[in-house]
Coordinates of C-alpha atoms in Angstrom, one line a residue:
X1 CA 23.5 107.7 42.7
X2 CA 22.2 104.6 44.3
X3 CA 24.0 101.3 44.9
X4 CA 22.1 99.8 41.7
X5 CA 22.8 102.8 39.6
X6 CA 26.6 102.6 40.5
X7 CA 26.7 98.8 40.5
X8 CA 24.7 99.4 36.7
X9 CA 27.6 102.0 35.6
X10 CA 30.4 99.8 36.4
X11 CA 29.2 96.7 34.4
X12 CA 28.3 98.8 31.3
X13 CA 32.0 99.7 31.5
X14 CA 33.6 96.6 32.2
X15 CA 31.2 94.6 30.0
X16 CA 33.1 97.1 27.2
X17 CA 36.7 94.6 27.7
X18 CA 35.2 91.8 28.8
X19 CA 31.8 91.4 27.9
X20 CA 28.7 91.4 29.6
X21 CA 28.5 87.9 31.1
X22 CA 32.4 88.2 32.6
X23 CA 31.2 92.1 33.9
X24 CA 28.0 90.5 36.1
X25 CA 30.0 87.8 37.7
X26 CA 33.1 90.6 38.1
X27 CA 30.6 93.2 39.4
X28 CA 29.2 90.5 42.3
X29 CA 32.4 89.2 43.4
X30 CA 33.7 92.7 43.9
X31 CA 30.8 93.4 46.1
X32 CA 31.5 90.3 47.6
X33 CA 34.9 91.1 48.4
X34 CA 34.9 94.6 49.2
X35 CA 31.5 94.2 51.5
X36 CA 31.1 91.0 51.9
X37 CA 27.7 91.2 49.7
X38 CA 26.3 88.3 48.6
X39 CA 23.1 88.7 46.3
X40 CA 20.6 89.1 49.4
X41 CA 22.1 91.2 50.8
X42 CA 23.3 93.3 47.6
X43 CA 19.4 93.1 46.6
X44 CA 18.4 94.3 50.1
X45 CA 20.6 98.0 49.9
X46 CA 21.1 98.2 46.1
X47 CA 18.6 100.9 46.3
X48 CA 20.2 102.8 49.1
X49 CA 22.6 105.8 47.9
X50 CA 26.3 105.0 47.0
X51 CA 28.9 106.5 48.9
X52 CA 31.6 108.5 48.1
X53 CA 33.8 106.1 49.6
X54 CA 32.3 103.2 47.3
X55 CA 32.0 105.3 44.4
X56 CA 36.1 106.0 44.6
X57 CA 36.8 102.5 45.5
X58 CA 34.8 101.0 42.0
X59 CA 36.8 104.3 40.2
X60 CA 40.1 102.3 41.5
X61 CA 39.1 98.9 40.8
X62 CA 38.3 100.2 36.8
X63 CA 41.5 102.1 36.4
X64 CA 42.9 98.6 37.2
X65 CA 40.7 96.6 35.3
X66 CA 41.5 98.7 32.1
X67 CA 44.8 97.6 32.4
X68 CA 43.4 94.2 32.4
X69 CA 44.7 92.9 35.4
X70 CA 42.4 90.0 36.7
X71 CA 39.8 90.9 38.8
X72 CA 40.8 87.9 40.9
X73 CA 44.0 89.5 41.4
X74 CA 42.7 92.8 42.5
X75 CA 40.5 91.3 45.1
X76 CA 42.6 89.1 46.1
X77 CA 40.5 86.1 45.6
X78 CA 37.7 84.0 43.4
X79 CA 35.1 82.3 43.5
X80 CA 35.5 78.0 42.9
X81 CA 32.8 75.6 43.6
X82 CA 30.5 78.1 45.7
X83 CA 33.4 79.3 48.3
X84 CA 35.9 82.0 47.9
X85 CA 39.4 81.1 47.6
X86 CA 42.8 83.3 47.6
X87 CA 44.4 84.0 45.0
X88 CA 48.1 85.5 44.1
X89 CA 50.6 86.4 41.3
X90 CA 52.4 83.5 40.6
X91 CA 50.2 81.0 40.9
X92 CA 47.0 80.4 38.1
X93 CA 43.5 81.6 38.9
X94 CA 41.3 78.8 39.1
X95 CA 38.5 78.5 35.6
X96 CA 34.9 78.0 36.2
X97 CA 34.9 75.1 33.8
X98 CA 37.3 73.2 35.9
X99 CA 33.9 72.8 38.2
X100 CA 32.7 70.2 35.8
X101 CA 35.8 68.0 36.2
X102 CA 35.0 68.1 40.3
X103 CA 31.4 67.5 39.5
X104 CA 32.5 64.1 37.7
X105 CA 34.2 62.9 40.7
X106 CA 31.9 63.7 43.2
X107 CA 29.0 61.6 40.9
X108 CA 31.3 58.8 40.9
X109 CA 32.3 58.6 44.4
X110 CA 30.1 60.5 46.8
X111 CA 28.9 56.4 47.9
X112 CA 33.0 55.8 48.6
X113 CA 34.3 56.5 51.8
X114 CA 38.0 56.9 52.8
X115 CA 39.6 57.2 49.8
X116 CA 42.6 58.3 49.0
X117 CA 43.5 61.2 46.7
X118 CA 46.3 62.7 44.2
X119 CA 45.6 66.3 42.9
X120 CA 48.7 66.7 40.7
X121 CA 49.6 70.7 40.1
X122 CA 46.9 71.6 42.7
X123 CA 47.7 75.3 42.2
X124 CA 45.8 77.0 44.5
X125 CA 44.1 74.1 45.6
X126 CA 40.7 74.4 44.4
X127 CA 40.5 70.7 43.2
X128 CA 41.9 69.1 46.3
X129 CA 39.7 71.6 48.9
X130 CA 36.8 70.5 46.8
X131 CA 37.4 67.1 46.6
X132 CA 38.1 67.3 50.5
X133 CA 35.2 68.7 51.5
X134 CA 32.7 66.7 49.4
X135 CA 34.0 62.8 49.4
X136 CA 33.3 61.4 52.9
X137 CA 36.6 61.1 54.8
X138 CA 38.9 61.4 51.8
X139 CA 42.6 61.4 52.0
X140 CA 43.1 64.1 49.6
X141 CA 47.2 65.0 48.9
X142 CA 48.0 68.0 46.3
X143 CA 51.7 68.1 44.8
X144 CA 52.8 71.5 42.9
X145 CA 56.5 72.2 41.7
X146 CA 55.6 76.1 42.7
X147 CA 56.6 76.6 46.6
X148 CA 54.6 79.6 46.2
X149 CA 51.4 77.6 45.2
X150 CA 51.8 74.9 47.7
X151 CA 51.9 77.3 50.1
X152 CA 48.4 78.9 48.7
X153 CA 46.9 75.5 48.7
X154 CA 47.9 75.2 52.2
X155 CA 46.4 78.5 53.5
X156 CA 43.1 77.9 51.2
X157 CA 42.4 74.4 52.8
X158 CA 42.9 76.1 56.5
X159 CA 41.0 78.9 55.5
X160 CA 38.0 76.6 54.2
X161 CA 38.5 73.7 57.0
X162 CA 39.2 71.1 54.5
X163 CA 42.0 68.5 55.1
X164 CA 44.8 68.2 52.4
X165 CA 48.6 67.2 52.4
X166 CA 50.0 70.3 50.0
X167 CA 53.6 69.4 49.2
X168 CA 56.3 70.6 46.6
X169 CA 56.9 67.9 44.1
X170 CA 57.9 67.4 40.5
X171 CA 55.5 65.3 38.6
X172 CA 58.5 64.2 36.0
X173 CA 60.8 62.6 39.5
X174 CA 57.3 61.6 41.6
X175 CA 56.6 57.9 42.2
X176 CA 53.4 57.4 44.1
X177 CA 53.6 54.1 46.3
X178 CA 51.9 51.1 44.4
X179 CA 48.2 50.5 44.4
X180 CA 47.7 53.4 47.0
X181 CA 45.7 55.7 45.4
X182 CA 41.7 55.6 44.3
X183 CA 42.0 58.8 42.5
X184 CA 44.2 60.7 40.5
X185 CA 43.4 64.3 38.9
X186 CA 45.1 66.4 37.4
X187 CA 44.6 70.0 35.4
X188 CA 48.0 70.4 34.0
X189 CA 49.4 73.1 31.8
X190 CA 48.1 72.4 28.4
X191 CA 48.2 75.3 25.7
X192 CA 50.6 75.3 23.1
X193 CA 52.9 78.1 22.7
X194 CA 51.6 78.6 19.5
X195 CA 48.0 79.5 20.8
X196 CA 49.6 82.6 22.6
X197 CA 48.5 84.9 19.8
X198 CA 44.6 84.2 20.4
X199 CA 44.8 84.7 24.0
X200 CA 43.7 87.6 26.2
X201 CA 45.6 90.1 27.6
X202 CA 44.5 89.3 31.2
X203 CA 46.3 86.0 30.5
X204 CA 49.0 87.0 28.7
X205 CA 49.7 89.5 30.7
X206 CA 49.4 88.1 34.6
X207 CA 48.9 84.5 34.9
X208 CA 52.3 82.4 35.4
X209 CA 53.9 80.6 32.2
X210 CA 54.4 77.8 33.1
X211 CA 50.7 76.9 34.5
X212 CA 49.7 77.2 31.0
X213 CA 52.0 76.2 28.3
X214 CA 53.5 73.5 26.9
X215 CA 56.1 73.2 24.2
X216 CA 54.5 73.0 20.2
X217 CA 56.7 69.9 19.9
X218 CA 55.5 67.7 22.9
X219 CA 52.1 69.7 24.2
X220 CA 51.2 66.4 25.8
X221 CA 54.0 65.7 27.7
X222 CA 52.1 66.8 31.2
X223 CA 49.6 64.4 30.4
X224 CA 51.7 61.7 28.9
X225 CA 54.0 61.5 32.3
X226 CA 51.4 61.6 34.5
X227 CA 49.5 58.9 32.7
X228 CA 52.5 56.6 33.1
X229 CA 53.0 57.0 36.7
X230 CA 49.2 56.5 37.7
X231 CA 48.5 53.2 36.1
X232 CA 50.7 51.6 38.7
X233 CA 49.8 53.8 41.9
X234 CA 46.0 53.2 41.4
X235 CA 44.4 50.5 43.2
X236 CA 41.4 48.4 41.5
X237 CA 38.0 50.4 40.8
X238 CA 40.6 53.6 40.8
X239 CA 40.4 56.4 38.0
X240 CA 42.8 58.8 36.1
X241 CA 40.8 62.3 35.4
X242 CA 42.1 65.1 33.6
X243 CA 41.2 68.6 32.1
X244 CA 42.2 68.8 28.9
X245 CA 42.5 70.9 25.9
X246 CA 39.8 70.4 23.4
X247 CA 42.4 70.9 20.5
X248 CA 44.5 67.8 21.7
X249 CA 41.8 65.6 22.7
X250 CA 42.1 63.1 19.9
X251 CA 45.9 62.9 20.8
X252 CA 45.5 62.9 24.6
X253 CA 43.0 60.1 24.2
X254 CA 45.4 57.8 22.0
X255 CA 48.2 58.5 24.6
X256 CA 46.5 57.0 27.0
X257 CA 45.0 54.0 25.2
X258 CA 48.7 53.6 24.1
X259 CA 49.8 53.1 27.4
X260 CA 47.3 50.3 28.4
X261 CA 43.9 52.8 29.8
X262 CA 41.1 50.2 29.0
X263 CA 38.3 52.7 29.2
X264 CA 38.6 56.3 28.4
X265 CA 35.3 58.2 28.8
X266 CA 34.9 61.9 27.6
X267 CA 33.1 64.8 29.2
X268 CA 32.2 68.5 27.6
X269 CA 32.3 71.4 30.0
X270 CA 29.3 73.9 29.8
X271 CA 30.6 75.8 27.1
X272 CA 30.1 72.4 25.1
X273 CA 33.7 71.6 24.4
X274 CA 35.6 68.6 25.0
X275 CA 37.4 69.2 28.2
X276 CA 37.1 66.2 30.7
X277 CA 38.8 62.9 30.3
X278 CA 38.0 59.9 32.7
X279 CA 40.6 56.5 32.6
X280 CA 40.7 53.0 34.0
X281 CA 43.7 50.7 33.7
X282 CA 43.9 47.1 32.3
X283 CA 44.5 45.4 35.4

């Protein structure tokens, strides 16, 4: 059996939970991770014959999987804005689509230098690393409530030579200084307890609680606290961006226009949904 053949095997049976676009991009980052493959070098030996050795080690990996235990989990790590970042229990896996949201920023402020940056619930820091390494001498500080994933945040920046001040802080007690900050970002946990029964069981299953959901009664009230404590911390020509979900985006946008955002702009993420939210205060 040659690398292709076996690399051909293990999507057909992955693709079977997860479909066939999640088993390509599952199949290259465990080549990635295991060999430290990327798609040159996979192309270059994919028709050279498998070993045994990497024919048991994909047999592992799809025991696992069939348990549906993230990928990102078994590797240890995935993939954010084209660099590798770790992952761990405890803390949630960073989504493609939350790309988009760094895209938006980047556009808007690539020209800006020395700014100064709040990434609120950083996780494993894949917003604030980002944002480091792609505005010009940015400031960049990431607050989480999880030790565990202020810790992650920490060793991701090292890992990927970014600068970031990762510190444990509770959004609901946290009082940025006045006028200090150009941007604000957050991704907070935004799915209602009530969506739980159309989620997947690699979710469900493995990804922390609290990163995800929020109460049936108040599933803006991430969004609604963090809106009130930006409008003063922001200095002029400042922005508020959030991820959002597309179910409460009518809601989330009246929040903020409720608490005196002047301009709220809206962004889809590739999939086409309403996901991005950009605001500016009245000053």
């Amino acid at each position: 059996m040659t690398i292709e053949e076996l690399a051909r095997s293990v999507r057909s049976r992955v693709a079977a939970i997860y479909g066939e676009r999640e088993a390509k991009a599952m199949v290259r980052l465990a080549f990635h991770a295991m060999y430290g493959w990327d798609t040159t070098r996979y192309i270059l030996r994919s028709d050279r014959e498998a070993s045994e050795d990497m024919q048991k080690r994909f047999e592992a990996l799809l025991a696992r999987l069939a348990t549906h235990e993230p990928i990102q989990h078994i590797l240890g790590q995935a993939d954010f804005y084209g660099m590798i970042f770790k992952v761990e229990p405890g803390v949630l896996i960073p989504r493609p689509e939350t790309a988009g949201l760094v895209d938006w920023i980047v556009d808007d402020y690539k020209e800006r230098r020395d700014l100064h940056v709040l990434d609120v619930g950083t996780g494993t820091g894949c917003i604030a690393v980002s944002l480091a390494l792609n505005l010009p001498f940015a400031e960049v500080t990431a607050i989480d409530v999880n030790p565990i994933a202020v810790s992650l945040a920490s060793s991701n920046a090292r890992s990927l030579h970014a600068s970031i001040k990762a510190e444990k802080m509770d959004v609901f007690s946290f009082v940025p200084e006045p006028e200090s900050l150009d941007i604000i970002v957050s991704n907070p946990p935004y799915i209602a307890e009530k969506e739980k029964a159309s989620m997947a069981p690699n979710v469900l299953l493995y990804e922390p609680e609290e990163a995800l959901f929020v109460p049936d009664d108040d599933p803006l009230k991430f969004y609604r606290r963090i809106a009130q404590m930006a409008r003063p911390a922001l200095r002029s020509g400042g922005s508020l961006y959030f991820e959002i979900n597309p179910l409460y985006a009518a809601q989330t946008i009246s929040v903020l226009q409720e608490q005196g955002w002047s301009e709220v702009e809206e962004r889809k993420d590739y999939c086409g949904k309403l996901r991005f939210l950009k605001a500016t205060p009245h000053r």
